[in-house]
Amino acid sequence: MSKLKKYKMFINGEWVDSENKKTFKSLNPENNEPWAEAPEASEKDVDKAVKSAQKAFEGKWPNLFPRERAKYLKAIAEQLRENAELLGKIETIDTGKLFKETKTQANYIAEYYDYYAGLADKVEGTVLPIDKNNMQVITTRVPIGVVAAIIPWNSQMLLTAVKLAPALAMGNTVVIKSSELAPATLFEFGKLIEKTGIPKGVVNIISGFGEPCGKALTSHNLVERVAFTGGPETARHIIKNSAENLSQVSLELGGKSPVAVFEDADQENALNGITAGIFGASGQSCIAGSRLYIQNSIYENFLEKIVSKAKKIKLGSPMEKDTQMGPLNSLKQLEIIEKNIKLTLDQGGKLKCGGKRHSMSNKGYYFPPTVIECNNHNLPTAENELFGPVLSVMKFKTEKEVVEKMNDNQYGLSSGIYTKDINRGLRVSSAIRAGITFVNTYRLISPSAPFGGMKDSGYGKEAGIESIKDYTRIKTTWFNTSDKPMDDPFTMG
Ligand code: NAD
């Protein structure tokens, strides 16, 4: 076994161990071996991180000119571009995601910091047309305070950026909690943050488990805003925790995103979009297009094309250039997938390809692209979020029927439609209860495109102009412009 890489937490501008020296190990999903060690934050460590953020919030940070704060965001962007290769490598070892994706993402994520740097001085207040004599009333947008950012193991640089960048732009201070399944990338990111010279305590990065670390952070009395990305069960805990500190919460949760292919679709384009949607990142994406509805007239033929494409996907080391699918992130995830597949096949699902651990799973967590024909979409693989490369395929006859089916699931994060008929594209996309609809494409992100769900996929949007306001509160200020004393103080005017 190679030597463990040892990390420390970033609190108040210093690199520290947990107060009780407890640590946990991160496994490399490619070979199931521990490769890094991270501090396991206790309640005391969380308290220290939050107090450091609170102190920074009481300091000069929220009062800097917005363009001054923007300079730090731009510096973070520069650091990301310069270190994309290193960040990508660490994220790949820690998560099993393909290096070509993690490296590209780390570089692209710089755009999010630039985007919010540009917005920092564009959030304006108002002068109200008030119904009182001799009064001027204004509203301003003020920062909220200490923000807790809870990050899942996947797409960490992106899911950090959409919280951290608007929060900092608006003058908040932040405590980021990394995932216990893959803590390393955020520590490397912390080193880049440190290089920007941002004032101490403005950004703090801690590591640990849901309990005690996540719980202590999201219920801490000095935390005013919680930005969470993760699964719906954890989200329920987060909401309960927020009953302790009455913090404002945003939730980006999972999905079981439906995709419809109509008979007039450009099939080659649809095949690529479907492949990106469910086999990209080995299906470990919250927007994975995991429920596929194919119109009757093209069903058999199109299904065969998908199966044939899925069978050709190359599994391998996530560091290799020609690998198309790497390992899954954890054994737990692999077992959930296996269980759901077994139940689905027991209930009449037909396995078209994949379905069993890949031979490379002797060491890592490899699972092949899997396609299952389902005679109804309430079968387990068609209904539950699996976070893996499993596509459940169903037939449909009419547009009305497919819209009903697409909407018949607890989640509402993403969705896809393939058709050359633009009217139909518009009709169906507006009828789908999902935060995102891709028409004739899939799996794209941008700093200017709001991202987030409906139904059990959560609330609050990340990215885009509007989300910056979620890191502010409106403050109303009344100015009396009269030189006369106030009227009767015992009546409310
Ligand atoms: P998870 O919910 O298990 O964990 C997410 C984070 O919550 C981790 O940092 C964890 O330590 C923390 N946590 C756990 N219990 C907590 C508690 N009681 N209090 C506070 N924090 C707690 O999710 P995961 O397995 O890391 O990620 C996969 C899930 O995330 C999937 O459901 C996926 O769909 C979702 N996800 C959603 C999006 C999105 O933007 N909608 C993006 C990526 C992932």
Coordinates of C-alpha atoms and ligand atoms in Angstrom, one line a residue:
M1 CA 0.0 0.0 0.0
S2 CA 1.4 3.4 -0.9
K3 CA 1.8 6.2 1.7
L4 CA -1.3 8.0 2.7
K5 CA -1.6 11.7 1.7
K6 CA -2.4 13.6 4.9
Y7 CA -4.7 16.6 4.8
K8 CA -5.6 19.3 7.3
M9 CA -8.7 21.5 7.6
F10 CA -8.6 25.2 6.7
I11 CA -9.9 27.2 9.5
N12 CA -9.4 30.9 10.1
G13 CA -6.6 30.9 7.5
E14 CA -4.7 28.1 9.2
W15 CA -4.2 24.4 8.4
V16 CA -5.3 22.4 11.4
D17 CA -6.1 18.8 12.6
S18 CA -9.3 18.0 14.4
E19 CA -9.1 18.9 18.1
N20 CA -9.2 15.3 19.1
K21 CA -6.8 14.2 16.3
K22 CA -9.4 11.9 14.8
T23 CA -9.1 11.1 11.1
F24 CA -10.8 9.1 8.4
K25 CA -9.5 7.5 5.2
S26 CA -10.6 8.2 1.7
L27 CA -10.5 5.2 -0.7
N28 CA -9.5 5.3 -4.3
P29 CA -12.5 3.7 -6.1
E30 CA -10.3 2.4 -8.8
N31 CA -8.6 -0.1 -6.5
N32 CA -10.5 0.1 -3.2
E33 CA -7.3 1.2 -1.4
P34 CA -7.0 4.1 1.1
W35 CA -4.9 6.8 -0.4
A36 CA -5.7 9.9 1.7
E37 CA -6.4 10.8 5.3
A38 CA -8.6 13.7 6.4
P39 CA -9.4 15.2 9.8
E40 CA -12.8 14.1 11.3
A41 CA -14.3 17.3 12.5
S42 CA -16.0 17.2 15.9
E43 CA -18.6 19.7 17.2
K44 CA -15.8 21.7 18.7
D45 CA -14.0 22.0 15.3
V46 CA -17.3 23.0 13.7
D47 CA -17.8 25.7 16.3
K48 CA -14.3 27.0 15.7
A49 CA -14.8 27.2 12.0
V50 CA -18.2 28.9 12.3
K51 CA -16.8 31.4 14.9
S52 CA -13.9 32.2 12.6
A53 CA -16.4 32.9 9.7
Q54 CA -18.5 35.0 12.1
K55 CA -15.5 37.0 13.1
A56 CA -14.6 37.6 9.5
F57 CA -18.2 38.7 8.8
E58 CA -17.9 41.2 11.6
G59 CA -14.6 42.5 10.0
K60 CA -13.9 44.4 6.8
W61 CA -15.1 41.7 4.3
P62 CA -18.8 42.6 4.0
N63 CA -17.9 46.3 3.8
L64 CA -15.3 46.1 1.1
F65 CA -16.5 47.7 -2.2
P66 CA -18.1 45.0 -4.2
R67 CA -15.4 45.3 -6.9
E68 CA -12.8 44.8 -4.2
R69 CA -14.4 41.5 -3.3
A70 CA -14.7 40.7 -7.0
K71 CA -10.9 40.8 -7.3
Y72 CA -10.7 37.8 -4.9
L73 CA -13.2 35.9 -7.0
K74 CA -11.2 36.6 -10.1
A75 CA -8.1 35.5 -8.3
I76 CA -9.8 32.2 -7.4
A77 CA -10.8 31.8 -11.1
E78 CA -7.1 32.3 -12.1
Q79 CA -5.9 29.8 -9.6
L80 CA -8.5 27.2 -10.9
R81 CA -7.3 27.7 -14.4
E82 CA -3.6 27.4 -13.5
N83 CA -4.2 24.3 -11.3
A84 CA -7.0 22.5 -13.2
E85 CA -4.7 19.6 -14.0
L86 CA -3.7 19.0 -10.3
L87 CA -7.3 19.5 -9.1
G88 CA -8.6 17.1 -11.8
K89 CA -6.0 14.5 -10.8
I90 CA -6.9 14.6 -7.1
E91 CA -10.6 14.5 -7.8
T92 CA -10.2 11.5 -10.1
I93 CA -8.2 9.6 -7.5
D94 CA -10.7 10.5 -4.8
T95 CA -13.9 9.9 -6.7
G96 CA -13.2 7.6 -9.7
K97 CA -14.6 10.2 -12.1
L98 CA -12.7 10.4 -15.5
F99 CA -9.7 12.7 -15.4
K100 CA -10.6 14.2 -18.7
E101 CA -13.9 15.4 -17.2
T102 CA -12.5 16.5 -13.8
K103 CA -9.7 18.4 -15.4
T104 CA -12.0 20.1 -17.9
Q105 CA -14.5 20.9 -15.2
A106 CA -11.9 22.4 -12.8
N107 CA -10.9 24.7 -15.6
Y108 CA -14.4 25.6 -16.7
I109 CA -15.5 26.2 -13.1
A110 CA -13.3 29.3 -13.1
E111 CA -16.1 30.9 -15.3
Y112 CA -18.5 30.7 -12.4
Y113 CA -16.2 32.8 -10.2
D114 CA -15.7 35.3 -13.1
Y115 CA -19.4 35.4 -13.6
Y116 CA -20.2 36.3 -10.0
A117 CA -17.3 38.7 -9.8
G118 CA -19.0 40.5 -12.7
L119 CA -22.3 40.6 -10.8
A120 CA -20.8 41.7 -7.5
D121 CA -21.5 45.4 -8.1
K122 CA -24.8 45.0 -10.0
V123 CA -27.1 44.0 -7.3
E124 CA -29.0 47.2 -6.7
G125 CA -31.5 48.5 -4.1
T126 CA -34.7 50.5 -4.7
V127 CA -36.4 53.7 -3.7
L128 CA -40.0 53.0 -2.8
P129 CA -43.0 55.0 -4.1
I130 CA -44.2 55.3 -0.5
D131 CA -47.6 56.4 0.7
K132 CA -46.4 58.7 3.5
N133 CA -45.6 62.4 3.5
N134 CA -42.0 63.5 4.1
M135 CA -40.6 60.0 4.0
Q136 CA -38.0 58.5 1.7
V137 CA -37.8 54.8 1.9
I138 CA -35.1 52.7 0.4
T139 CA -34.3 49.0 0.2
T140 CA -30.8 47.6 0.0
R141 CA -29.5 44.1 -0.4
V142 CA -27.3 43.1 2.5
P143 CA -25.3 39.9 3.1
I144 CA -26.8 37.3 5.3
G145 CA -23.9 36.3 7.4
V146 CA -22.2 32.9 7.8
V147 CA -23.1 30.4 5.1
A148 CA -22.8 26.6 5.5
A149 CA -22.1 24.9 2.2
I150 CA -22.7 21.1 2.3
I151 CA -21.1 19.4 -0.6
P152 CA -21.7 15.8 -1.9
W153 CA -18.9 13.6 -3.3
N154 CA -19.6 14.2 -7.0
S155 CA -18.9 17.4 -9.1
Q156 CA -17.5 19.1 -6.0
M157 CA -15.8 22.0 -7.7
L158 CA -19.0 22.9 -9.5
L159 CA -21.2 22.4 -6.5
T160 CA -18.9 24.5 -4.4
A161 CA -18.6 27.3 -7.0
V162 CA -22.4 27.8 -7.3
K163 CA -22.5 28.4 -3.5
L164 CA -19.2 30.0 -2.7
A165 CA -19.0 32.5 -5.6
P166 CA -22.4 34.2 -5.1
A167 CA -22.0 34.1 -1.3
L168 CA -18.6 35.8 -1.4
A169 CA -19.6 38.3 -4.1
M170 CA -22.4 39.5 -1.8
G171 CA -20.1 39.8 1.3
N172 CA -21.0 36.6 3.3
T173 CA -18.5 34.4 4.9
V174 CA -18.5 30.6 4.4
V175 CA -17.8 27.3 6.0
I176 CA -17.6 24.5 3.4
K177 CA -18.1 20.9 4.5
S178 CA -16.6 18.3 2.1
S179 CA -18.0 14.8 1.6
E180 CA -16.7 12.0 3.8
L181 CA -16.5 9.9 0.6
A182 CA -14.1 12.2 -1.2
P183 CA -12.7 15.1 0.9
A184 CA -9.3 15.7 -0.9
T185 CA -10.3 18.0 -3.8
L186 CA -11.6 20.7 -1.5
F187 CA -8.4 20.7 0.6
E188 CA -6.5 21.3 -2.6
F189 CA -8.9 24.0 -3.5
G190 CA -8.3 25.5 0.0
K191 CA -4.6 25.8 -0.8
L192 CA -5.6 27.9 -3.9
I193 CA -8.0 30.0 -1.8
E194 CA -5.1 30.7 0.6
K195 CA -2.9 31.9 -2.3
T196 CA -5.4 34.6 -3.2
G197 CA -4.8 36.3 0.1
I198 CA -8.5 36.5 1.0
P199 CA -8.9 37.7 4.6
K200 CA -8.7 35.0 7.3
G201 CA -11.9 33.3 8.1
V202 CA -13.8 34.4 5.0
V203 CA -13.6 30.8 3.6
N204 CA -13.2 27.8 5.9
I205 CA -13.0 24.2 4.8
I206 CA -13.8 21.3 7.1
S207 CA -14.2 17.5 6.7
G208 CA -16.2 14.9 8.5
F209 CA -19.3 12.8 8.6
G210 CA -22.9 13.8 8.5
E211 CA -22.9 13.4 12.2
P212 CA -21.5 15.0 14.2
C213 CA -19.9 17.4 11.6
G214 CA -22.7 18.2 9.2
K215 CA -25.4 18.3 11.9
A216 CA -23.4 20.6 14.1
L217 CA -22.7 22.9 11.2
T218 CA -26.2 23.1 9.8
S219 CA -27.7 23.7 13.3
H220 CA -25.1 26.1 14.6
N221 CA -26.7 29.2 16.0
L222 CA -24.3 31.5 14.1
V223 CA -25.1 30.0 10.7
E224 CA -27.8 32.0 8.9
R225 CA -27.9 30.3 5.5
V226 CA -27.4 26.6 4.5
A227 CA -26.8 25.7 0.9
F228 CA -27.1 21.9 0.6
T229 CA -26.5 19.5 -2.3
G230 CA -27.0 15.8 -1.7
G231 CA -29.7 13.2 -1.3
P232 CA -33.3 13.7 -0.2
E233 CA -32.9 11.7 3.0
T234 CA -30.1 13.9 4.1
A235 CA -32.1 17.0 3.1
R236 CA -34.8 16.0 5.6
H237 CA -32.1 16.1 8.3
I238 CA -30.9 19.5 7.1
I239 CA -34.4 20.9 7.4
K240 CA -34.8 19.5 10.9
N241 CA -31.4 21.0 11.8
S242 CA -32.5 24.4 10.5
A243 CA -35.3 24.3 13.0
E244 CA -32.5 24.9 15.6
N245 CA -31.0 28.0 14.1
L246 CA -33.9 29.1 11.8
S247 CA -31.4 29.4 8.9
Q248 CA -32.5 30.0 5.3
V249 CA -32.0 26.7 3.4
S250 CA -31.6 25.8 -0.3
L251 CA -31.7 22.2 -1.4
E252 CA -30.3 20.7 -4.6
L253 CA -31.3 17.0 -4.4
G254 CA -31.4 14.0 -6.6
G255 CA -33.4 13.1 -9.7
K256 CA -34.9 10.3 -11.8
S257 CA -34.8 12.2 -15.0
P258 CA -37.1 11.1 -17.8
V259 CA -36.1 11.3 -21.5
A260 CA -38.5 10.9 -24.4
V261 CA -37.5 9.9 -27.9
F262 CA -40.2 10.7 -30.5
E263 CA -40.4 8.9 -33.9
D264 CA -39.2 11.9 -35.8
A265 CA -36.1 12.4 -33.7
D266 CA -32.6 12.6 -35.2
Q267 CA -31.6 9.2 -33.9
E268 CA -27.9 9.6 -33.9
N269 CA -28.2 12.8 -31.9
A270 CA -30.6 11.1 -29.5
L271 CA -28.3 8.2 -29.1
N272 CA -25.4 10.5 -28.2
G273 CA -27.5 12.6 -25.8
I274 CA -28.9 9.5 -24.1
T275 CA -25.4 8.0 -23.7
A276 CA -24.1 11.3 -22.2
G277 CA -27.1 11.4 -19.9
I278 CA -26.9 8.0 -18.4
F279 CA -23.4 6.6 -19.1
G280 CA -21.4 9.9 -18.8
A281 CA -19.7 10.0 -15.3
S282 CA -20.9 6.3 -15.0
G283 CA -24.4 7.6 -14.4
Q284 CA -23.3 9.3 -11.1
S285 CA -24.9 12.6 -11.9
C286 CA -27.9 14.1 -10.3
I287 CA -29.3 14.9 -13.7
A288 CA -28.7 11.4 -15.1
G289 CA -31.3 10.7 -17.8
S290 CA -32.2 7.3 -16.3
R291 CA -35.8 6.8 -17.5
L292 CA -36.1 6.4 -21.2
Y293 CA -39.4 6.5 -23.1
I294 CA -39.3 5.5 -26.8
Q295 CA -42.2 5.9 -29.2
N296 CA -43.8 2.6 -30.3
S297 CA -43.0 2.9 -34.0
I298 CA -39.2 3.1 -33.5
Y299 CA -39.1 1.2 -30.2
E300 CA -37.4 -2.2 -31.2
N301 CA -35.0 -0.7 -33.6
F302 CA -33.9 2.2 -31.4
L303 CA -33.6 0.1 -28.3
E304 CA -31.2 -2.2 -30.2
K305 CA -29.1 0.8 -31.2
I306 CA -28.8 1.9 -27.6
V307 CA -27.9 -1.6 -26.4
S308 CA -25.3 -2.0 -29.1
K309 CA -23.8 1.5 -28.2
A310 CA -23.8 0.6 -24.5
K311 CA -22.0 -2.7 -25.1
K312 CA -19.1 -0.8 -26.9
I313 CA -18.5 1.6 -24.0
K314 CA -14.9 1.2 -22.7
L315 CA -14.5 0.7 -19.0
G316 CA -11.1 1.3 -17.5
S317 CA -8.9 3.4 -15.3
P318 CA -10.3 6.9 -15.0
M319 CA -6.9 8.4 -15.6
E320 CA -6.6 6.8 -19.1
K321 CA -7.5 9.1 -22.1
D322 CA -9.6 6.5 -23.9
T323 CA -11.6 5.3 -20.9
Q324 CA -15.3 6.2 -21.3
M325 CA -16.6 4.9 -17.9
G326 CA -14.6 4.6 -14.7
P327 CA -15.5 2.9 -11.5
L328 CA -18.4 3.9 -9.2
N329 CA -17.6 5.9 -6.2
S330 CA -18.4 3.4 -3.5
L331 CA -19.2 -0.2 -2.7
K332 CA -22.4 1.0 -1.0
Q333 CA -23.6 2.5 -4.3
L334 CA -22.7 -0.6 -6.2
E335 CA -24.7 -2.7 -3.8
I336 CA -27.8 -0.4 -4.1
I337 CA -27.6 -0.7 -7.8
E338 CA -27.4 -4.5 -7.7
K339 CA -30.3 -4.8 -5.3
N340 CA -32.5 -2.6 -7.5
I341 CA -31.6 -4.6 -10.6
K342 CA -32.4 -7.9 -9.0
L343 CA -35.8 -6.7 -7.8
T344 CA -36.6 -5.3 -11.2
L345 CA -35.7 -8.5 -13.0
D346 CA -37.7 -10.5 -10.4
Q347 CA -40.7 -8.3 -11.3
G348 CA -40.5 -8.8 -15.1
G349 CA -37.8 -6.4 -16.3
K350 CA -35.7 -7.8 -19.2
L351 CA -32.0 -7.3 -19.0
K352 CA -30.6 -6.2 -22.4
C353 CA -27.0 -5.7 -21.4
G354 CA -24.8 -5.3 -18.3
G355 CA -26.5 -6.0 -15.0
K356 CA -23.6 -7.7 -13.2
R357 CA -20.3 -6.4 -11.6
H358 CA -17.6 -6.1 -14.2
S359 CA -14.6 -8.4 -13.9
M360 CA -12.4 -5.4 -12.9
S361 CA -14.6 -5.1 -9.8
N362 CA -12.2 -7.6 -8.1
K363 CA -10.3 -4.5 -7.0
G364 CA -12.4 -1.4 -7.7
Y365 CA -16.1 -0.7 -8.0
Y366 CA -16.7 -1.3 -11.7
F367 CA -20.2 -1.7 -13.1
P368 CA -20.9 -2.0 -16.8
P369 CA -23.5 0.0 -18.8
T370 CA -26.8 -1.6 -18.1
V371 CA -30.0 -1.4 -20.1
I372 CA -33.3 -2.9 -18.8
E373 CA -36.6 -3.1 -20.6
C374 CA -39.4 -2.4 -18.2
N375 CA -43.1 -3.1 -18.8
N376 CA -44.0 -0.4 -16.4
H377 CA -42.2 2.5 -14.9
N378 CA -42.9 1.6 -11.3
L379 CA -40.3 -1.1 -11.4
P380 CA -37.4 -0.3 -9.0
T381 CA -34.8 0.7 -11.5
A382 CA -37.3 2.9 -13.4
E383 CA -38.5 4.6 -10.2
N384 CA -35.5 5.0 -7.8
E385 CA -32.5 7.2 -8.1
L386 CA -29.6 4.7 -8.5
F387 CA -26.7 7.1 -9.2
G388 CA -25.2 4.5 -11.6
P389 CA -25.1 3.5 -15.3
V390 CA -28.5 1.9 -15.4
L391 CA -31.0 2.8 -18.1
S392 CA -34.6 1.7 -17.7
V393 CA -36.5 1.7 -21.0
M394 CA -40.2 1.9 -21.6
K395 CA -42.6 2.3 -24.6
F396 CA -45.1 5.1 -25.3
K397 CA -47.7 5.8 -27.9
T398 CA -48.9 9.4 -27.7
E399 CA -47.5 12.7 -26.6
K400 CA -50.1 13.0 -23.9
E401 CA -49.2 9.6 -22.5
V402 CA -45.5 10.3 -22.4
V403 CA -46.0 13.6 -20.6
E404 CA -48.0 11.9 -17.9
K405 CA -45.4 9.2 -17.5
M406 CA -42.5 11.6 -17.4
N407 CA -44.3 13.5 -14.7
D408 CA -45.2 10.4 -12.7
N409 CA -42.2 10.3 -10.3
Q410 CA -41.3 12.0 -7.0
Y411 CA -38.4 13.8 -8.5
G412 CA -38.3 16.8 -10.9
L413 CA -34.7 17.8 -11.5
S414 CA -34.0 17.3 -15.2
S415 CA -35.6 15.9 -18.4
G416 CA -34.9 15.4 -22.1
I417 CA -36.9 15.4 -25.3
Y418 CA -35.7 14.3 -28.8
T419 CA -37.9 15.5 -31.7
K420 CA -37.5 17.6 -34.8
D421 CA -40.9 19.1 -34.3
I422 CA -40.2 22.4 -32.5
N423 CA -43.9 22.9 -31.6
R424 CA -43.9 19.6 -29.9
G425 CA -40.5 20.4 -28.2
L426 CA -42.1 23.5 -26.7
R427 CA -45.3 21.9 -25.7
V428 CA -43.7 18.9 -24.0
S429 CA -41.0 20.9 -22.3
S430 CA -43.5 23.3 -20.8
A431 CA -45.6 20.4 -19.6
I432 CA -42.8 18.6 -17.8
R433 CA -42.5 19.3 -14.1
A434 CA -38.7 19.5 -13.9
G435 CA -36.3 22.4 -13.2
I436 CA -34.4 21.7 -16.4
T437 CA -35.5 20.4 -19.8
F438 CA -33.0 19.7 -22.5
V439 CA -34.4 19.6 -26.1
N440 CA -32.3 17.6 -28.5
T441 CA -29.3 17.7 -26.2
Y442 CA -28.3 16.8 -22.6
R443 CA -25.9 17.3 -19.7
L444 CA -24.8 20.9 -20.2
I445 CA -24.1 23.5 -17.5
S446 CA -23.3 27.2 -17.6
P447 CA -22.8 29.9 -14.9
S448 CA -25.7 31.9 -16.5
A449 CA -28.1 28.9 -16.6
P450 CA -30.1 28.4 -13.3
F451 CA -29.8 24.9 -12.0
G452 CA -32.2 23.1 -9.6
G453 CA -35.3 21.1 -9.2
M454 CA -39.0 20.9 -8.5
K455 CA -40.9 18.4 -6.3
D456 CA -38.6 16.2 -4.2
S457 CA -35.6 17.4 -6.2
G458 CA -35.4 20.4 -3.8
Y459 CA -35.9 24.1 -3.8
G460 CA -33.8 27.2 -4.6
K461 CA -31.8 27.6 -7.8
E462 CA -28.0 27.7 -8.2
A463 CA -26.1 29.5 -10.9
G464 CA -27.7 32.4 -12.9
I465 CA -28.3 36.0 -12.0
E466 CA -31.2 35.4 -9.6
S467 CA -29.3 33.0 -7.3
I468 CA -27.0 35.8 -6.1
K469 CA -30.0 37.4 -4.4
D470 CA -30.4 34.2 -2.3
Y471 CA -27.2 35.2 -0.6
T472 CA -28.7 38.6 0.5
R473 CA -31.5 39.9 2.6
I474 CA -33.6 42.9 1.8
K475 CA -33.2 45.7 4.3
T476 CA -35.7 48.6 4.4
T477 CA -34.6 52.0 5.7
W478 CA -37.0 54.9 6.4
F479 CA -35.7 58.5 6.3
N480 CA -37.8 61.2 7.8
T481 CA -37.2 64.3 5.6
S482 CA -39.3 66.6 7.7
D483 CA -37.9 69.0 10.3
K484 CA -41.1 68.8 12.4
P485 CA -41.4 66.5 15.4
M486 CA -43.3 63.2 14.9
D487 CA -47.1 63.2 15.1
D488 CA -49.0 61.3 17.9
P489 CA -46.5 58.6 19.0
F490 CA -49.4 56.4 20.1
T491 CA -50.8 55.7 16.7
M492 CA -49.1 53.7 14.0
G493 CA -48.9 55.9 10.9
Ligands
NAD1 P1 -25.5 12.7 0.8 O1 -26.8 13.3 0.9 O2 -25.2 11.3 1.3 O3 -24.3 13.6 1.4 C1 -24.2 15.0 1.0 C2 -23.5 15.7 2.1 O4 -24.4 15.8 3.3 C3 -22.2 15.1 2.6 O5 -21.3 16.1 2.8 C4 -22.7 14.5 4.0 O6 -21.6 14.4 4.9 C5 -23.6 15.5 4.4 N1 -24.6 15.0 5.5 C6 -25.0 13.8 5.7 N2 -25.8 13.7 6.8 C7 -25.9 15.0 7.3 C8 -26.6 15.6 8.3 N3 -27.4 14.9 9.2 N4 -26.5 17.0 8.5 C9 -25.8 17.7 7.7 N5 -25.0 17.2 6.6 C10 -25.1 15.9 6.4 O7 -25.1 12.7 -0.8 P2 -23.9 12.0 -1.6 O8 -24.1 10.5 -1.6 O9 -22.6 12.6 -1.3 O10 -24.3 12.5 -3.1 C11 -25.2 11.9 -3.9 C12 -26.6 12.6 -3.8 O11 -26.4 14.0 -4.1 C13 -27.5 12.1 -4.9 O12 -28.8 11.9 -4.4 C14 -27.5 13.1 -6.0 O13 -28.6 13.1 -6.8 C15 -27.4 14.4 -5.2 N6 -26.8 15.4 -6.0 C16 -27.6 16.5 -6.4 C17 -27.1 17.5 -7.2 C18 -28.0 18.6 -7.6 O14 -27.4 19.7 -7.9 N7 -29.3 18.5 -7.6 C19 -25.8 17.4 -7.6 C20 -25.0 16.4 -7.2 C21 -25.5 15.4 -6.4

